[in-house]
Amino acid sequence: MNSVTQTILLLAILLLTQTNAFAPTTNTHNTPTFVRSQIQTEKYNIIDTFKSVFNNFGKKATASHILITPRSWKSQEDAKVQLTQLKADIGNDSIKFAEAAAQISDCPSSKKGGSLGDFGPGMMVRDFDKVCFEEEVGVVHGPISTQFGEHLILITERTGDE
């Protein structure tokens, strides 16, 4: 194999193994697990990952999020209403966002104020990735639906933009 083919193969393997950033952890609280088919969102598609990597090559994003999963909502619509109200309350204030994430988010990142650190294109699920690499930095976006639940996303930095 030539070096270009090896690089593409390595990139494909990395992308396939890194797209489970929000994979639920094991259920240790005896709460019922959710059925992903109950969440109204489009399925993840590997073609979208390659498209994002191609379109955003060389970019990195740093973001925080607040996640409400099906195990803690009455309905998906209720979760969207709750996050919309929260978004109005916190505005684009990163400190208020981190405090809200620590109190509300169902993601383990809540311990770090919702911070996901920095990541490249294709490392998050499609709808999350799209927001982080196409929307305005410093603004709270959402609610965004993914197969993991409903999110508010605060993009704190993006490098590699033109």
Coordinates of N, CA, C and O in Angstrom, one line a residue:
M1 N 0.8 -1.2 0.0 CA 0.0 0.0 0.0 C 0.9 1.2 0.0 O 1.9 1.3 0.7
N2 N 0.4 2.2 -0.8 CA 1.2 3.5 -0.7 C 0.8 4.3 0.5 O -0.2 4.0 1.2
S3 N 1.5 5.4 0.7 CA 1.3 6.1 1.9 C -0.1 6.8 1.9 O -0.7 7.0 3.0
V4 N -0.6 7.3 0.8 CA -1.9 7.9 0.7 C -3.0 6.9 1.1 O -3.9 7.2 1.9
T5 N -2.9 5.7 0.6 CA -3.9 4.7 0.9 C -3.8 4.3 2.4 O -4.9 4.2 3.0
Q6 N -2.6 4.2 2.9 CA -2.5 3.9 4.4 C -3.1 5.1 5.2 O -3.7 4.8 6.2
T7 N -2.9 6.3 4.8 CA -3.4 7.4 5.6 C -4.9 7.4 5.5 O -5.6 7.6 6.6
I8 N -5.5 7.2 4.4 CA -7.0 7.1 4.3 C -7.5 6.0 5.1 O -8.5 6.2 5.8
L9 N -6.9 4.8 5.1 CA -7.3 3.7 5.9 C -7.2 4.0 7.3 O -8.2 3.7 8.1
L10 N -6.1 4.6 7.8 CA -6.0 5.0 9.2 C -7.0 6.0 9.6 O -7.6 5.9 10.7
L11 N -7.3 7.0 8.8 CA -8.3 8.0 9.1 C -9.7 7.3 9.2 O -10.4 7.6 10.1
A12 N -10.0 6.4 8.3 CA -11.3 5.7 8.4 C -11.4 4.9 9.7 O -12.5 4.9 10.3
I13 N -10.4 4.2 10.1 CA -10.4 3.4 11.3 C -10.6 4.3 12.5 O -11.4 4.1 13.4
L14 N -9.8 5.5 12.5 CA -10.0 6.4 13.6 C -11.4 7.0 13.7 O -12.0 7.1 14.8
L15 N -12.0 7.3 12.6 CA -13.3 7.8 12.6 C -14.3 6.8 13.1 O -15.2 7.1 13.8
L16 N -14.2 5.6 12.7 CA -15.1 4.6 13.1 C -15.0 4.2 14.5 O -16.0 3.9 15.2
T17 N -13.9 4.4 15.1 CA -13.7 4.1 16.5 C -13.9 5.3 17.5 O -14.1 5.1 18.7
Q18 N -14.0 6.5 16.9 CA -14.1 7.7 17.8 C -15.5 8.3 17.8 O -15.7 9.3 18.4
T19 N -16.5 7.7 17.1 CA -17.8 8.3 17.0 C -18.8 8.0 18.1 O -19.9 8.3 18.1
N20 N -18.3 7.4 19.2 CA -19.2 7.0 20.3 C -18.9 7.9 21.5 O -19.0 7.5 22.6
A21 N -18.7 9.2 21.2 CA -18.3 10.1 22.3 C -19.4 10.2 23.4 O -19.1 10.4 24.5
F22 N -20.7 10.0 23.0 CA -21.7 10.1 24.0 C -22.4 8.7 24.3 O -23.5 8.7 24.8
A23 N -21.6 7.7 24.1 CA -22.2 6.3 24.3 C -22.6 6.2 25.8 O -21.8 6.5 26.7
P24 N -23.8 5.7 26.1 CA -24.2 5.6 27.5 C -23.3 4.6 28.2 O -22.8 3.6 27.7
T25 N -23.0 4.9 29.5 CA -22.3 4.0 30.3 C -23.2 2.9 30.8 O -24.4 3.0 30.6
T26 N -22.6 2.0 31.5 CA -23.4 0.9 32.0 C -24.4 1.4 33.0 O -24.2 2.4 33.7
N27 N -25.5 0.8 33.2 CA -26.6 1.2 34.0 C -26.4 0.7 35.4 O -26.6 -0.5 35.7
T28 N -25.9 1.5 36.3 CA -25.6 1.1 37.7 C -26.7 1.6 38.7 O -26.6 1.3 39.9
H29 N -27.6 2.3 38.2 CA -28.6 2.9 39.1 C -30.0 2.2 39.1 O -30.9 2.8 39.6
N30 N -30.0 1.1 38.5 CA -31.3 0.4 38.3 C -32.4 1.2 37.7 O -33.6 1.0 38.0
T31 N -32.0 2.2 36.9 CA -33.0 2.9 36.2 C -33.2 2.2 34.8 O -32.3 1.6 34.3
P32 N -34.4 2.3 34.3 CA -34.7 1.6 33.0 C -33.8 2.2 31.9 O -33.6 3.4 31.8
T33 N -33.3 1.4 31.1 CA -32.5 1.9 29.9 C -33.5 2.3 28.9 O -34.6 1.9 28.9
F34 N -33.1 3.2 28.0 CA -34.0 3.7 27.0 C -33.8 3.0 25.7 O -32.8 2.4 25.4
V35 N -34.9 3.1 24.9 CA -34.9 2.5 23.6 C -34.5 3.6 22.6 O -35.3 4.6 22.5
R36 N -33.4 3.5 21.9 CA -33.0 4.6 21.0 C -34.0 4.9 19.9 O -34.1 6.0 19.4
S37 N -34.8 3.9 19.5 CA -35.8 4.1 18.5 C -36.9 5.0 18.9 O -37.6 5.5 18.1
Q38 N -37.0 5.3 20.2 CA -38.0 6.2 20.7 C -37.6 7.6 20.5 O -38.5 8.5 20.6
I39 N -36.4 7.9 20.3 CA -35.9 9.2 20.1 C -36.0 9.6 18.6 O -35.5 8.9 17.8
Q40 N -36.6 10.7 18.4 CA -36.9 11.2 17.0 C -35.7 11.9 16.5 O -35.5 13.1 16.6
T41 N -34.8 11.2 15.8 CA -33.6 11.8 15.2 C -33.2 10.9 14.1 O -33.5 9.7 14.1
E42 N -32.5 11.5 13.1 CA -32.0 10.7 12.0 C -30.8 9.9 12.4 O -30.1 10.2 13.3
K43 N -30.7 8.7 11.8 CA -29.6 7.8 12.2 C -28.3 8.3 11.7 O -28.1 9.0 10.7
Y44 N -27.2 7.9 12.4 CA -25.9 8.3 12.1 C -25.5 7.6 10.8 O -25.8 6.5 10.5
N45 N -24.7 8.4 10.0 CA -24.4 7.9 8.7 C -22.9 8.1 8.5 O -22.4 9.2 8.6
I46 N -22.1 7.1 8.1 CA -20.7 7.2 8.0 C -20.3 8.2 6.8 O -19.3 8.9 6.9
I47 N -21.2 8.3 5.8 CA -20.9 9.2 4.7 C -20.9 10.7 5.3 O -20.1 11.5 4.9
D48 N -21.8 11.0 6.2 CA -21.8 12.3 6.9 C -20.5 12.6 7.6 O -20.0 13.7 7.6
T49 N -19.9 11.6 8.2 CA -18.7 11.7 8.9 C -17.5 12.1 8.0 O -16.8 13.0 8.2
F50 N -17.4 11.4 6.9 CA -16.4 11.7 5.9 C -16.6 13.0 5.3 O -15.6 13.8 5.0
K51 N -17.9 13.4 5.0 CA -18.2 14.7 4.5 C -17.7 15.8 5.4 O -17.1 16.8 5.0
S52 N -18.0 15.6 6.8 CA -17.6 16.6 7.8 C -16.1 16.7 7.8 O -15.5 17.8 7.9
V53 N -15.4 15.6 7.8 CA -13.9 15.6 7.9 C -13.3 16.3 6.6 O -12.4 17.1 6.7
F54 N -13.9 16.0 5.5 CA -13.4 16.7 4.3 C -13.7 18.2 4.3 O -12.8 19.0 4.0
N55 N -14.9 18.6 4.6 CA -15.3 20.0 4.6 C -14.6 20.8 5.7 O -14.5 22.0 5.6
N56 N -14.3 20.2 6.8 CA -13.7 20.9 8.0 C -12.3 20.4 8.3 O -11.8 20.6 9.4
F57 N -11.6 19.9 7.3 CA -10.2 19.4 7.4 C -9.3 20.5 8.1 O -9.3 21.6 7.7
G58 N -8.6 20.1 9.1 CA -7.7 21.0 9.8 C -8.3 21.8 10.9 O -7.6 22.5 11.6
K59 N -9.6 21.7 11.1 CA -10.3 22.5 12.1 C -10.4 21.7 13.4 O -10.4 20.4 13.4
K60 N -10.5 22.4 14.5 CA -10.7 21.8 15.9 C -11.8 22.7 16.5 O -11.8 23.9 16.3
A61 N -12.7 22.0 17.3 CA -13.7 22.8 18.0 C -13.5 22.5 19.5 O -13.1 21.4 19.9
T62 N -13.8 23.4 20.3 CA -13.9 23.2 21.8 C -15.3 23.6 22.2 O -15.8 24.7 21.8
A63 N -16.0 22.7 22.9 CA -17.4 22.9 23.2 C -17.8 22.3 24.5 O -17.1 21.4 25.0
S64 N -18.9 22.8 25.0 CA -19.5 22.2 26.2 C -21.0 21.9 25.9 O -21.5 22.5 24.9
H65 N -21.6 21.0 26.6 CA -23.0 20.7 26.3 C -23.7 20.4 27.6 O -23.2 20.0 28.6
I66 N -25.0 20.5 27.5 CA -26.0 20.0 28.5 C -26.8 19.0 27.8 O -27.4 19.2 26.7
L67 N -26.9 17.8 28.4 CA -27.6 16.6 27.8 C -28.7 16.2 28.7 O -28.5 16.0 29.9
I68 N -29.9 16.1 28.2 CA -31.0 15.5 28.9 C -31.4 14.2 28.1 O -31.7 14.2 27.0
T69 N -31.2 13.1 28.8 CA -31.4 11.8 28.2 C -32.9 11.3 28.4 O -33.5 11.8 29.4
P70 N -33.3 10.3 27.7 CA -34.7 9.8 27.8 C -35.0 9.3 29.2 O -36.1 9.3 29.7
R71 N -34.0 8.8 30.0 CA -34.2 8.3 31.3 C -34.7 9.4 32.3 O -35.2 9.1 33.3
S72 N -34.4 10.6 31.9 CA -34.8 11.7 32.9 C -35.8 12.7 32.4 O -36.1 13.7 33.0
W73 N -36.4 12.4 31.2 CA -37.5 13.2 30.7 C -38.8 12.6 30.7 O -38.9 11.3 30.7
K74 N -39.9 13.4 30.7 CA -41.2 12.9 30.6 C -41.5 12.5 29.2 O -42.2 11.5 28.9
S75 N -41.1 13.4 28.3 CA -41.2 13.2 26.8 C -40.1 14.0 26.1 O -39.5 14.9 26.7
Q76 N -39.8 13.7 24.9 CA -38.8 14.4 24.1 C -39.2 15.9 24.0 O -38.4 16.8 24.1
E77 N -40.5 16.1 23.8 CA -41.0 17.5 23.7 C -40.8 18.2 25.0 O -40.4 19.4 25.0
D78 N -41.0 17.6 26.1 CA -40.8 18.2 27.4 C -39.3 18.6 27.6 O -39.0 19.6 28.1
A79 N -38.4 17.7 27.2 CA -37.0 18.0 27.3 C -36.6 19.2 26.4 O -35.9 20.1 26.9
K80 N -37.2 19.3 25.2 CA -36.9 20.5 24.4 C -37.5 21.8 25.0 O -36.8 22.8 25.0
V81 N -38.6 21.7 25.6 CA -39.2 22.9 26.3 C -38.3 23.3 27.5 O -38.0 24.5 27.7
Q82 N -37.9 22.3 28.3 CA -37.0 22.6 29.4 C -35.7 23.2 28.9 O -35.2 24.2 29.5
L83 N -35.1 22.7 27.9 CA -33.8 23.2 27.4 C -34.0 24.6 26.7 O -33.1 25.5 26.9
T84 N -35.1 24.8 26.1 CA -35.4 26.1 25.5 C -35.5 27.2 26.6 O -35.0 28.3 26.5
Q85 N -36.2 26.9 27.7 CA -36.3 27.8 28.8 C -34.9 28.0 29.4 O -34.6 29.2 29.8
L86 N -34.2 27.0 29.6 CA -32.8 27.1 30.2 C -32.0 28.0 29.3 O -31.2 28.9 29.8
K87 N -32.0 27.8 28.0 CA -31.3 28.6 27.1 C -31.6 30.1 27.2 O -30.7 31.0 27.2
A88 N -32.9 30.4 27.4 CA -33.3 31.8 27.6 C -32.8 32.3 28.9 O -32.4 33.5 29.0
D89 N -32.8 31.5 29.9 CA -32.3 31.9 31.2 C -30.8 32.2 31.3 O -30.4 33.2 31.9
I90 N -30.0 31.4 30.6 CA -28.5 31.6 30.7 C -28.0 32.4 29.6 O -26.8 32.9 29.7
G91 N -28.8 32.7 28.5 CA -28.2 33.5 27.4 C -27.0 32.8 26.8 O -27.0 31.6 26.6
N92 N -26.0 33.6 26.6 CA -24.7 33.1 26.0 C -23.6 33.1 27.1 O -22.4 33.2 26.7
D93 N -24.0 33.2 28.4 CA -23.0 33.3 29.5 C -22.4 31.9 29.7 O -23.1 31.0 30.2
S94 N -21.1 31.8 29.5 CA -20.4 30.5 29.7 C -20.4 30.1 31.1 O -20.4 28.9 31.4
I95 N -20.3 31.0 32.1 CA -20.3 30.6 33.5 C -21.7 30.1 33.9 O -21.7 29.0 34.6
K96 N -22.8 30.7 33.5 CA -24.1 30.2 33.8 C -24.3 28.9 33.1 O -24.9 28.0 33.7
F97 N -23.8 28.7 31.9 CA -23.9 27.5 31.2 C -23.2 26.3 31.9 O -23.8 25.3 32.1
A98 N -22.0 26.6 32.4 CA -21.2 25.6 33.2 C -22.0 25.2 34.5 O -22.0 24.0 34.8
E99 N -22.5 26.2 35.1 CA -23.3 25.9 36.4 C -24.5 25.1 36.1 O -24.8 24.1 36.8
A100 N -25.2 25.4 35.0 CA -26.4 24.6 34.6 C -26.1 23.2 34.2 O -26.8 22.3 34.6
A101 N -25.0 23.1 33.5 CA -24.5 21.7 33.1 C -24.2 20.9 34.3 O -24.6 19.7 34.3
A102 N -23.5 21.5 35.3 CA -23.2 20.7 36.5 C -24.4 20.2 37.2 O -24.4 19.2 37.8
Q103 N -25.5 21.0 37.2 CA -26.7 20.7 37.9 C -27.7 19.8 37.1 O -28.3 18.9 37.7
I104 N -27.8 20.0 35.8 CA -28.8 19.4 35.0 C -28.4 18.2 34.1 O -29.1 17.3 33.9
S105 N -27.2 18.4 33.5 CA -26.8 17.4 32.4 C -26.7 16.0 32.9 O -26.2 15.7 34.0
D106 N -27.1 15.1 32.1 CA -27.0 13.6 32.3 C -25.7 13.0 31.8 O -25.5 11.9 32.0
C107 N -24.8 13.9 31.3 CA -23.6 13.4 30.7 C -22.5 13.5 31.8 O -22.5 14.4 32.7
P108 N -21.6 12.5 31.8 CA -20.5 12.6 32.8 C -19.7 13.9 32.7 O -19.0 14.3 33.7
S109 N -19.7 14.5 31.6 CA -19.0 15.8 31.4 C -19.6 16.9 32.3 O -19.0 18.0 32.5
S110 N -20.7 16.6 32.9 CA -21.3 17.6 33.8 C -20.4 18.0 35.0 O -20.4 19.1 35.5
K111 N -19.5 17.0 35.3 CA -18.6 17.2 36.4 C -17.6 18.3 36.0 O -16.9 18.9 36.9
K112 N -17.4 18.6 34.7 CA -16.5 19.6 34.2 C -17.3 20.7 33.6 O -16.8 21.4 32.7
G113 N -18.5 21.0 34.1 CA -19.3 22.1 33.6 C -19.8 21.8 32.2 O -20.1 22.8 31.4
G114 N -19.8 20.6 31.8 CA -20.3 20.2 30.4 C -19.2 20.2 29.4 O -19.4 19.9 28.2
S115 N -18.0 20.5 29.8 CA -16.9 20.7 28.8 C -16.5 19.3 28.2 O -16.3 18.3 28.9
L116 N -16.4 19.3 26.9 CA -16.0 18.2 26.1 C -14.6 18.3 25.6 O -14.1 17.4 24.9
G117 N -14.0 19.4 25.9 CA -12.6 19.6 25.5 C -12.6 19.9 24.0 O -13.6 20.3 23.4
D118 N -11.5 19.7 23.3 CA -11.4 20.0 21.9 C -11.5 18.7 21.1 O -11.1 17.6 21.6
F119 N -12.0 18.8 19.9 CA -12.2 17.6 19.1 C -12.2 18.0 17.6 O -12.4 19.2 17.3
G120 N -11.9 17.0 16.8 CA -11.9 17.3 15.3 C -13.2 16.9 14.7 O -14.1 16.3 15.3
P121 N -13.4 17.3 13.4 CA -14.6 16.9 12.7 C -14.8 15.4 12.6 O -13.8 14.7 12.5
G122 N -16.0 15.0 12.7 CA -16.3 13.6 12.6 C -16.2 12.8 13.9 O -16.5 11.6 14.0
M123 N -15.7 13.4 15.0 CA -15.5 12.7 16.2 C -16.8 12.7 17.1 O -16.9 11.9 18.0
M124 N -17.8 13.5 16.8 CA -19.1 13.5 17.5 C -20.1 13.0 16.5 O -19.9 13.0 15.3
V125 N -21.3 12.7 17.1 CA -22.4 12.3 16.2 C -22.8 13.4 15.3 O -22.5 14.6 15.5
R126 N -23.4 13.1 14.1 CA -23.6 14.0 13.0 C -24.2 15.3 13.4 O -23.7 16.4 13.1
D127 N -25.4 15.4 14.0 CA -26.0 16.6 14.3 C -25.2 17.5 15.3 O -25.2 18.7 15.1
F128 N -24.6 16.9 16.2 CA -23.7 17.6 17.2 C -22.5 18.2 16.4 O -22.2 19.4 16.6
D129 N -21.9 17.4 15.6 CA -20.7 17.8 14.8 C -21.1 19.0 13.9 O -20.3 19.9 13.8
K130 N -22.2 18.9 13.3 CA -22.7 19.9 12.3 C -22.8 21.3 13.1 O -22.3 22.3 12.5
V131 N -23.3 21.3 14.2 CA -23.4 22.5 15.0 C -22.0 23.1 15.4 O -21.7 24.2 15.2
C132 N -21.2 22.2 15.8 CA -19.9 22.6 16.3 C -19.0 23.2 15.2 O -18.1 24.0 15.5
F133 N -19.2 22.7 14.0 CA -18.3 23.1 12.9 C -18.9 24.1 11.9 O -18.2 24.6 11.0
E134 N -20.2 24.4 12.1 CA -20.9 25.3 11.2 C -21.5 26.5 11.8 O -21.8 27.5 11.1
E135 N -21.8 26.4 13.1 CA -22.5 27.5 13.8 C -21.6 28.5 14.5 O -20.4 28.2 14.6
E136 N -22.1 29.6 14.9 CA -21.4 30.7 15.5 C -20.7 30.3 16.9 O -21.4 29.6 17.7
V137 N -19.5 30.7 17.1 CA -18.8 30.5 18.3 C -19.2 31.4 19.4 O -19.5 32.6 19.1
G138 N -19.3 31.0 20.6 CA -19.7 31.8 21.7 C -21.2 32.0 21.9 O -21.6 32.8 22.8
V139 N -21.9 31.2 21.2 CA -23.4 31.2 21.3 C -23.9 29.9 21.7 O -23.4 28.8 21.3
V140 N -25.0 29.9 22.5 CA -25.6 28.6 22.9 C -26.6 28.2 21.8 O -27.4 29.0 21.4
H141 N -26.4 27.0 21.3 CA -27.2 26.4 20.2 C -28.1 25.3 20.8 O -27.7 24.5 21.6
G142 N -29.3 25.2 20.2 CA -30.1 24.1 20.6 C -31.5 24.5 20.9 O -31.8 25.7 20.9
P143 N -32.3 23.5 21.3 CA -32.0 22.1 21.6 C -31.7 21.4 20.3 O -32.3 21.6 19.2
I144 N -30.7 20.5 20.3 CA -30.3 19.6 19.3 C -30.6 18.2 19.6 O -30.2 17.8 20.7
S145 N -31.2 17.5 18.7 CA -31.6 16.1 19.0 C -30.5 15.2 18.4 O -30.1 15.3 17.3
T146 N -30.1 14.2 19.3 CA -29.2 13.1 18.8 C -29.8 11.8 19.3 O -30.8 11.9 20.1
Q147 N -29.2 10.7 19.0 CA -29.7 9.5 19.5 C -29.5 9.3 21.0 O -30.0 8.4 21.6
F148 N -28.7 10.2 21.6 CA -28.5 10.2 23.0 C -29.4 11.0 23.8 O -29.5 10.9 25.1
G149 N -30.1 11.9 23.2 CA -31.1 12.8 23.9 C -31.1 14.2 23.3 O -30.8 14.4 22.1
E150 N -31.4 15.1 24.1 CA -31.5 16.5 23.7 C -30.4 17.3 24.3 O -30.0 17.2 25.5
H151 N -29.8 18.2 23.5 CA -28.6 18.9 23.9 C -28.7 20.4 23.8 O -29.4 20.9 22.8
L152 N -28.1 21.2 24.6 CA -27.7 22.6 24.4 C -26.2 22.5 24.2 O -25.5 21.8 24.9
I153 N -25.7 23.3 23.2 CA -24.3 23.2 22.9 C -23.7 24.7 22.9 O -24.3 25.6 22.3
L154 N -22.6 24.8 23.6 CA -21.9 26.1 23.6 C -20.5 25.9 23.0 O -19.7 25.1 23.6
I155 N -20.3 26.4 21.8 CA -19.0 26.3 21.2 C -18.2 27.4 21.7 O -18.5 28.6 21.6
T156 N -17.1 27.1 22.4 CA -16.2 28.1 23.0 C -15.1 28.5 22.2 O -14.5 29.6 22.3
E157 N -14.7 27.6 21.2 CA -13.5 28.0 20.4 C -13.6 27.1 19.1 O -14.0 25.9 19.2
R158 N -13.1 27.6 18.0 CA -12.9 26.8 16.8 C -11.6 27.3 16.1 O -11.5 28.5 15.9
T159 N -10.7 26.4 15.8 CA -9.5 26.8 15.2 C -9.5 26.2 13.8 O -10.2 25.3 13.5
G160 N -8.7 26.9 12.9 CA -8.6 26.4 11.5 C -9.6 27.0 10.6 O -9.7 26.6 9.4
D161 N -10.4 27.9 11.0 CA -11.4 28.6 10.1 C -10.6 29.5 9.2 O -9.5 30.0 9.5
E162 N -11.2 29.7 8.0 CA -10.6 30.6 7.0 C -10.5 32.0 7.5 O -11.2 32.5 8.2

